[in-house]
Amino acid sequence: MTGAEEKVNDKRKFGGNLWSAERKILARAFELKAAQELQSLLIEKIAILPETSSDQIKPFQIGAHDLFRAMASSETSLADLKVALRRYTGATGYQMAIGLDESVRYRLDGSVDAPVSDDNREHARTIVKRRFAKMRQSHVGAKDTQVRERANSGT
């Protein structure tokens, strides 16, 4: 299991349920960097963007893209804003937060907006499961390569 997977996959705390509603998905280095990049393009501070590794990732309300566009600085291109939004919302941690049982979306001020739809939740879970499977496959492949290299070198 990779370090990233371990951080979001500690099933002991949640009775073996990866998607437990009690689970809080905390920002990792990638999400923090993506959040900082997104925030740097805006003229207003966004309350729900994580700033530290102890901050919870909170899914945006539907239609947040339009709100971000209205808050973009005059130097920010629409393309840059789209890339930054895609990077943050496409992050595994963000997808995990959407996939949790009973997950909700948040307004940019931090207040609760609405529950995540079942379709959005299932889509996010599918994305996360594929990524974890790919990480496990890469990890196993790397171990197999190490074993073959050791065997070939005689150590």
XYZ file of C-alpha atoms in Angstrom:
155
model
C 0.000 0.000 0.000
C 1.358 3.425 -0.895
C 1.705 6.286 1.598
C -1.103 8.255 -0.050
C -3.386 5.258 0.062
C -2.563 4.576 3.714
C -3.459 8.136 4.681
C -7.002 7.834 3.333
C -7.388 4.086 3.792
C -6.987 3.491 7.540
C -9.998 1.196 7.772
C -9.440 0.195 11.401
C -10.857 3.493 12.653
C -14.034 3.178 10.612
C -14.977 -0.478 10.916
C -13.532 -1.389 7.537
C -15.680 1.128 5.663
C -13.569 3.306 3.391
C -16.594 5.557 2.786
C -17.694 6.030 6.412
C -19.537 9.295 7.086
C -17.365 9.746 10.202
C -14.199 9.891 8.104
C -12.745 13.345 7.534
C -10.538 13.659 4.468
C -7.618 15.926 5.301
C -5.610 17.859 2.750
C -2.328 16.323 1.648
C 0.555 18.134 -0.042
C -0.984 17.881 -3.522
C -4.366 19.266 -2.438
C -2.688 22.039 -0.456
C -0.598 23.111 -3.436
C -3.631 22.995 -5.746
C -5.704 25.006 -3.246
C -2.951 27.635 -2.947
C -2.719 27.867 -6.720
C -6.480 28.335 -7.020
C -6.587 30.905 -4.206
C -3.764 32.895 -5.836
C -5.963 33.481 -8.898
C -8.785 35.046 -6.868
C -9.351 38.466 -5.323
C -11.341 37.076 -2.374
C -10.300 34.492 0.211
C -12.236 31.237 -0.034
C -13.119 29.924 3.425
C -13.307 26.244 2.469
C -9.977 25.913 0.677
C -7.548 24.018 2.920
C -4.474 25.884 4.147
C -2.815 23.240 6.340
C -2.586 19.449 6.439
C -5.061 19.411 9.341
C -7.760 21.111 7.235
C -10.635 19.006 5.954
C -11.370 18.924 2.227
C -14.900 20.183 1.585
C -16.620 19.699 -1.784
C -17.776 22.872 -3.525
C -21.397 23.714 -4.117
C -22.738 23.034 -7.607
C -22.061 26.066 -9.804
C -18.968 27.179 -7.896
C -17.104 27.591 -11.198
C -19.232 30.643 -12.024
C -18.607 32.098 -8.566
C -14.864 31.595 -8.971
C -14.954 33.259 -12.366
C -16.625 36.311 -10.783
C -13.898 36.387 -8.095
C -10.945 35.954 -10.447
C -8.362 38.709 -10.497
C -8.191 40.826 -13.635
C -4.893 39.130 -14.619
C -6.399 35.626 -14.383
C -7.340 34.021 -17.667
C -10.365 31.761 -17.862
C -8.068 28.942 -19.027
C -5.807 29.313 -15.959
C -8.836 29.301 -13.676
C -10.233 26.155 -15.313
C -6.891 24.354 -14.987
C -6.567 25.308 -11.309
C -10.139 24.223 -10.566
C -9.665 20.944 -12.413
C -6.420 20.245 -10.557
C -8.010 20.813 -7.147
C -11.364 19.117 -7.770
C -9.710 16.238 -9.604
C -7.398 15.455 -6.685
C -7.906 12.092 -5.016
C -8.608 13.726 -1.654
C -11.354 15.884 -3.149
C -12.881 12.846 -4.855
C -12.673 10.935 -1.547
C -14.536 13.769 0.193
C -17.311 13.598 -2.417
C -17.482 9.806 -2.143
C -18.047 9.620 1.606
C -21.411 8.379 2.872
C -23.688 11.332 3.634
C -21.193 13.821 2.178
C -22.358 17.382 1.628
C -21.326 20.280 -0.552
C -20.296 23.614 0.907
C -20.802 27.199 -0.110
C -17.572 29.122 -0.529
C -18.166 30.879 2.815
C -18.036 27.508 4.591
C -21.748 26.983 5.218
C -23.393 23.719 4.190
C -25.125 23.900 0.816
C -26.658 20.523 -0.095
C -25.993 16.788 0.028
C -23.790 15.308 -2.681
C -26.014 13.505 -5.195
C -25.885 9.718 -5.323
C -24.650 9.908 -8.935
C -21.802 12.272 -7.987
C -20.906 10.116 -4.971
C -20.754 6.909 -7.030
C -18.746 8.584 -9.791
C -16.199 9.855 -7.247
C -15.923 6.407 -5.669
C -15.275 4.850 -9.063
C -12.476 7.356 -9.718
C -10.862 6.694 -6.325
C -11.115 2.907 -6.646
C -9.452 3.025 -10.071
C -6.638 5.203 -8.734
C -6.040 2.917 -5.755
C -6.002 -0.136 -8.029
C -3.503 1.593 -10.302
C -1.311 2.541 -7.309
C -1.391 -1.040 -6.018
C -0.522 -2.373 -9.467
C 2.391 0.071 -9.795
C 3.595 -0.814 -6.309
C 3.469 -4.566 -7.044
C 5.188 -4.007 -10.400
C 7.989 -2.064 -8.722
C 8.505 -4.836 -6.151
C 8.607 -7.467 -8.916
C 11.244 -5.421 -10.742
C 13.350 -5.161 -7.570
C 13.146 -8.918 -7.016
C 14.207 -9.630 -10.625
C 17.086 -7.138 -10.389
C 18.329 -8.738 -7.168
C 18.077 -12.207 -8.700
C 19.986 -11.100 -11.788
C 22.691 -9.380 -9.757
C 23.131 -12.377 -7.475
C 22.357 -10.504 -4.230
